[in-house]
Amino acid sequence: VSQIEPGSKLLIITEKRKRYLVTAEPAKRFHCSEGFVEMDQLLGKEYGCVARSNTGSLWTVHRPSLADILMHFPRLTQIVYPKDLGQILVHSGLGPGGRVLEAGTGSAVLTCFLAHFVRPSGKVYSYDIRSDYIENADKRLIDLGLREYVELKLGDVTQNIDETMLDAVILDLPEPWRAVANAWQALLPSGRFLSLSPTVEQVVETVEALSNGFSDIGCVELLQRNIRARRGMTRPEFIMRGHTAYLVTARKSEKS
Ligand SMILES: C[S@@+](CC[C@H](N)C(=O)[O-])C[C@H]1O[C@@H](n2cnc3c(N)ncnc32)[C@H](O)[C@@H]1O
């Protein structure tokens, strides 16, 4: 559907480039610090249309991408950002039909992202030690129509992983090295191991734990520098996100 209807999710980008995720509702107004637009003005129009606010400024109305929706999830924990999500997908080798364990569920950003890519025949097994995060993930997944591709599990992956023959294990937790032995058991031969950590100390612990039973071990940090592109004034933006996480990658191999 390319037309905006009642209930459509919209990404509104204002003249000052602020981004809002809203749901189209008849007879309602969308308000922000730059003014408001009448939702009735948008219904029946095509995505990509331009709306005039009450102050006369022009806002564009887009169909939100999965990444737009994930970036508007409630932040119950640190989350994984789009620049890292893309790299995780490439290194995991996952696609439709993939079976992947992910821990911890946290705010469910990575959970929903992975579910989108392994569907329709794959599965995400997502573990967290906190039941409130599992409950939140349940809601987020239902909302996105992704619930059937995910098994949410209350559990500690350093203690136990139920699954076997997995294509990938992806960890985003404080002590990933303590789950390396269980990850090895859970993976298919040559299965992919990935771990996100904010500090170098965590990376070193993880890489050492991977030294028996994993090969092709690598670590990458992605820095994204946004460029303000305008003729005669094109230059990097002054402000950038300096750090998110290091990504450790490895493949399961024979133990020595
Ligand atoms: C940084 S958050 C994960 C964020 C998540 N990747 C996202 O994109 O929203 C880390 C999560 O790991 C969970 N956790 C910590 N230790 C764990 C363990 N041993 N097993 C399972 N989950 C764990 C925490 O409760 C927390 O929710």
Coordinates of C-alpha atoms and ligand atoms in Angstrom, one line a residue:
V1 CA 0.0 0.0 0.0
S2 CA 1.5 3.3 -1.0
Q3 CA -1.3 5.4 0.5
I4 CA -1.5 6.6 4.0
E5 CA -4.5 5.1 5.8
P6 CA -5.8 5.2 9.4
G7 CA -3.4 3.1 11.4
S8 CA -0.5 3.6 9.0
K9 CA 2.9 4.0 10.7
L10 CA 4.6 7.2 9.5
L11 CA 8.1 8.6 9.8
I12 CA 7.7 12.4 9.9
I13 CA 10.9 14.4 9.2
T14 CA 10.6 18.1 10.1
E15 CA 12.4 21.0 8.4
K16 CA 14.9 20.9 11.3
R17 CA 15.5 17.2 10.4
K18 CA 13.9 15.9 13.6
R19 CA 12.4 12.4 13.1
Y20 CA 9.2 11.2 14.7
L21 CA 7.5 7.8 14.4
V22 CA 3.7 8.3 14.6
T23 CA 0.5 6.4 13.7
A24 CA -2.0 8.1 11.4
E25 CA -5.3 8.7 13.1
P26 CA -8.3 10.6 11.8
A27 CA -9.2 13.9 13.5
K28 CA -6.0 14.0 15.4
R29 CA -3.0 16.4 15.3
F30 CA 0.6 15.5 15.4
H31 CA 2.5 18.0 17.7
C32 CA 6.2 18.6 18.2
S33 CA 8.4 21.5 19.1
E34 CA 8.2 22.9 15.6
G35 CA 4.3 23.0 15.5
F36 CA 1.7 20.6 14.4
V37 CA 0.0 19.0 11.3
E38 CA -3.5 17.8 11.0
M39 CA -3.5 14.0 10.4
D40 CA -6.6 14.4 8.1
Q41 CA -4.3 16.4 5.8
L42 CA -2.2 13.2 5.3
L43 CA -4.9 10.5 5.0
G44 CA -5.3 9.3 1.4
K45 CA -1.9 10.9 0.3
E46 CA 1.1 8.8 -0.8
Y47 CA 4.1 8.1 1.4
G48 CA 6.8 10.7 0.5
C49 CA 4.3 13.5 0.6
V50 CA 5.1 16.9 2.0
A51 CA 2.9 18.3 4.8
R52 CA 2.7 22.0 5.7
S53 CA 2.7 22.6 9.5
N54 CA 0.6 25.3 11.2
T55 CA 3.8 27.5 11.3
G56 CA 4.2 27.1 7.5
S57 CA 7.3 24.8 7.7
L58 CA 7.4 21.8 5.3
W59 CA 7.7 18.3 6.8
T60 CA 8.1 15.0 4.7
V61 CA 6.1 12.0 5.6
H62 CA 7.7 8.6 4.8
R63 CA 7.1 4.9 5.3
P64 CA 9.3 3.9 8.2
S65 CA 12.0 1.3 7.5
L66 CA 12.7 -1.5 10.0
A67 CA 15.7 0.5 11.3
D68 CA 13.5 3.6 11.8
I69 CA 11.1 1.5 13.9
L70 CA 13.9 -0.2 15.9
M71 CA 15.6 3.2 16.7
H72 CA 12.3 4.3 18.3
F73 CA 11.9 1.3 20.6
P74 CA 11.9 2.1 24.3
R75 CA 15.6 2.0 25.5
L76 CA 15.5 -0.4 28.4
T77 CA 19.2 -1.2 27.9
Q78 CA 22.0 -0.2 25.6
I79 CA 20.9 -1.2 22.1
V80 CA 22.6 -2.2 18.8
Y81 CA 22.7 0.7 16.3
P82 CA 22.1 0.3 12.5
K83 CA 25.8 0.5 11.5
D84 CA 26.5 -2.5 13.7
L85 CA 23.3 -4.4 12.8
G86 CA 24.4 -4.4 9.2
Q87 CA 27.8 -5.7 10.0
I88 CA 26.4 -8.4 12.3
L89 CA 24.1 -9.7 9.5
V90 CA 27.0 -9.9 7.0
H91 CA 29.3 -11.8 9.5
S92 CA 26.6 -14.1 10.7
G93 CA 25.9 -15.4 7.2
L94 CA 22.2 -15.5 8.2
G95 CA 19.3 -15.3 5.8
P96 CA 15.9 -16.9 5.4
G97 CA 15.8 -20.3 7.2
G98 CA 18.7 -19.5 9.5
R99 CA 18.6 -20.7 13.1
V100 CA 20.3 -18.3 15.6
L101 CA 20.7 -17.9 19.3
E102 CA 20.9 -14.4 20.6
A103 CA 21.6 -13.2 24.1
G104 CA 20.6 -11.0 25.9
T105 CA 17.3 -9.9 24.5
G106 CA 17.6 -6.5 26.2
S107 CA 15.4 -3.9 24.4
A108 CA 14.8 -6.5 21.6
V109 CA 16.3 -4.4 18.8
L110 CA 18.6 -7.2 17.6
T111 CA 15.9 -9.8 18.3
C112 CA 13.5 -8.1 15.9
F113 CA 16.2 -7.3 13.3
L114 CA 17.3 -11.0 13.2
A115 CA 13.7 -12.3 13.1
H116 CA 13.1 -10.1 10.0
F117 CA 16.0 -11.7 8.2
V118 CA 15.5 -15.4 9.1
R119 CA 11.8 -15.5 8.3
P120 CA 9.8 -17.3 7.0
S121 CA 11.4 -20.6 7.8
G122 CA 14.1 -19.7 10.3
K123 CA 14.1 -19.1 14.1
V124 CA 15.7 -16.8 16.6
Y125 CA 16.2 -18.2 20.1
S126 CA 16.5 -15.1 22.3
Y127 CA 17.6 -15.5 26.0
D128 CA 17.6 -13.0 28.8
I129 CA 17.9 -13.4 32.6
R130 CA 15.3 -10.7 33.1
S131 CA 11.6 -11.6 32.7
D132 CA 10.6 -7.9 32.2
Y133 CA 12.8 -7.7 29.1
I134 CA 11.3 -10.9 27.8
E135 CA 7.8 -9.5 28.3
N136 CA 8.8 -6.3 26.5
A137 CA 10.3 -8.3 23.6
D138 CA 7.0 -10.2 23.3
K139 CA 5.1 -6.9 22.8
R140 CA 7.6 -5.5 20.3
L141 CA 7.6 -8.7 18.3
I142 CA 3.8 -8.9 18.2
D143 CA 3.6 -5.3 17.1
L144 CA 5.9 -6.0 14.1
G145 CA 4.2 -9.3 13.1
L146 CA 7.5 -11.2 13.9
R147 CA 6.4 -13.1 17.0
E148 CA 6.2 -16.5 15.3
Y149 CA 9.9 -16.4 14.2
V150 CA 11.3 -16.0 17.8
E151 CA 11.4 -18.2 20.8
L152 CA 11.8 -16.0 23.9
K153 CA 13.6 -17.8 26.7
L154 CA 14.2 -16.8 30.3
G155 CA 17.7 -18.2 31.0
D156 CA 21.4 -17.6 31.5
V157 CA 23.5 -18.6 28.5
T158 CA 26.6 -18.9 30.6
Q159 CA 24.8 -21.8 32.5
N160 CA 22.9 -23.5 29.6
I161 CA 21.9 -23.3 26.0
D162 CA 19.2 -25.8 25.0
E163 CA 19.6 -25.6 21.2
T164 CA 22.0 -27.5 19.0
M165 CA 23.0 -27.3 15.3
L166 CA 22.7 -23.5 15.2
D167 CA 24.0 -21.5 12.3
A168 CA 25.0 -18.6 14.5
V169 CA 25.3 -17.5 18.1
I170 CA 25.3 -13.7 18.7
L171 CA 26.1 -12.4 22.2
D172 CA 25.5 -8.9 23.5
L173 CA 26.1 -9.3 27.3
P174 CA 28.6 -8.2 29.9
E175 CA 30.6 -11.4 30.2
P176 CA 30.4 -13.2 26.8
W177 CA 33.5 -15.2 27.4
R178 CA 31.6 -17.2 30.0
A179 CA 29.2 -18.4 27.3
V180 CA 31.8 -19.5 24.7
A181 CA 31.9 -23.2 25.8
N182 CA 28.1 -23.4 25.6
A183 CA 28.1 -21.6 22.2
W184 CA 30.6 -24.1 20.9
Q185 CA 28.2 -27.0 21.9
A186 CA 25.2 -25.2 20.3
L187 CA 26.8 -24.4 16.9
L188 CA 26.9 -26.4 13.7
P189 CA 30.4 -27.3 12.5
S190 CA 31.8 -24.0 11.1
G191 CA 28.9 -22.1 12.7
R192 CA 29.4 -18.4 13.3
F193 CA 30.1 -16.8 16.7
L194 CA 29.7 -13.1 17.2
S195 CA 30.0 -10.9 20.3
L196 CA 29.4 -7.2 20.9
S197 CA 31.3 -5.5 23.7
P198 CA 31.8 -1.9 24.6
T199 CA 35.3 -2.3 26.1
V200 CA 38.7 -3.7 25.0
E201 CA 39.0 -5.7 28.3
Q202 CA 35.8 -7.7 27.3
V203 CA 37.2 -8.3 23.8
V204 CA 40.5 -9.7 25.2
E205 CA 38.7 -12.1 27.6
T206 CA 36.4 -13.3 24.7
V207 CA 39.2 -13.8 22.2
E208 CA 41.2 -15.8 24.7
A209 CA 38.2 -18.0 25.5
L210 CA 37.7 -18.6 21.7
S211 CA 41.3 -19.8 21.3
N212 CA 40.3 -23.5 21.6
G213 CA 37.6 -24.6 19.3
F214 CA 37.2 -21.4 17.1
S215 CA 39.2 -20.1 14.2
D216 CA 39.2 -17.1 11.9
I217 CA 38.9 -14.9 14.9
G218 CA 38.5 -11.2 14.1
C219 CA 37.5 -8.0 15.8
V220 CA 36.2 -4.8 14.2
E221 CA 35.0 -1.4 15.4
L222 CA 32.9 0.5 13.0
L223 CA 33.0 4.3 13.0
Q224 CA 30.4 6.1 11.0
R225 CA 31.2 9.7 10.0
N226 CA 28.2 11.5 8.6
I227 CA 28.9 14.0 5.9
R228 CA 26.9 17.2 5.5
A229 CA 26.7 17.4 1.7
R230 CA 26.0 20.9 0.3
R231 CA 27.7 22.4 -2.8
G232 CA 30.7 24.5 -1.6
M233 CA 30.2 23.5 2.0
T234 CA 30.5 19.7 2.0
R235 CA 32.4 18.4 5.1
P236 CA 32.0 15.9 8.0
E237 CA 29.3 16.7 10.6
F238 CA 30.9 18.3 13.7
I239 CA 29.2 15.8 16.0
M240 CA 29.5 12.0 15.7
R241 CA 28.8 9.0 17.8
G242 CA 32.3 8.2 19.0
H243 CA 31.8 4.6 20.1
T244 CA 29.2 1.9 20.3
A245 CA 30.8 -1.5 20.5
Y246 CA 33.6 -3.8 19.3
L247 CA 32.4 -6.8 17.3
V248 CA 34.3 -10.1 17.8
T249 CA 33.7 -12.7 15.1
A250 CA 34.8 -16.4 14.8
R251 CA 33.9 -19.7 13.3
K252 CA 33.5 -23.0 15.2
S253 CA 36.3 -25.4 14.3
E254 CA 37.8 -28.7 15.7
K255 CA 39.1 -28.5 19.3
S256 CA 42.8 -29.3 19.7
Ligands
LIG1 C1 23.1 -4.6 26.2 S1 21.7 -5.6 26.6 C2 21.3 -6.3 25.0 C3 20.6 -5.3 24.1 C4 20.0 -6.0 22.9 N1 21.0 -6.6 22.0 C5 19.2 -5.0 22.0 O1 19.6 -4.8 20.9 O2 18.2 -4.4 22.5 C6 22.3 -6.9 27.5 C7 21.3 -7.9 28.1 O3 21.9 -9.1 28.5 C8 21.2 -9.6 29.5 N2 22.1 -10.6 30.1 C9 23.2 -10.3 31.0 N3 23.8 -11.5 31.3 C10 23.1 -12.5 30.7 C11 23.3 -13.9 30.6 N4 24.3 -14.5 31.2 N5 22.4 -14.7 29.9 C12 21.3 -14.0 29.2 N6 21.2 -12.7 29.2 C13 22.0 -11.9 29.9 C14 20.8 -8.4 30.4 O4 19.7 -8.7 31.2 C15 20.5 -7.4 29.3 O5 19.1 -7.4 29.0

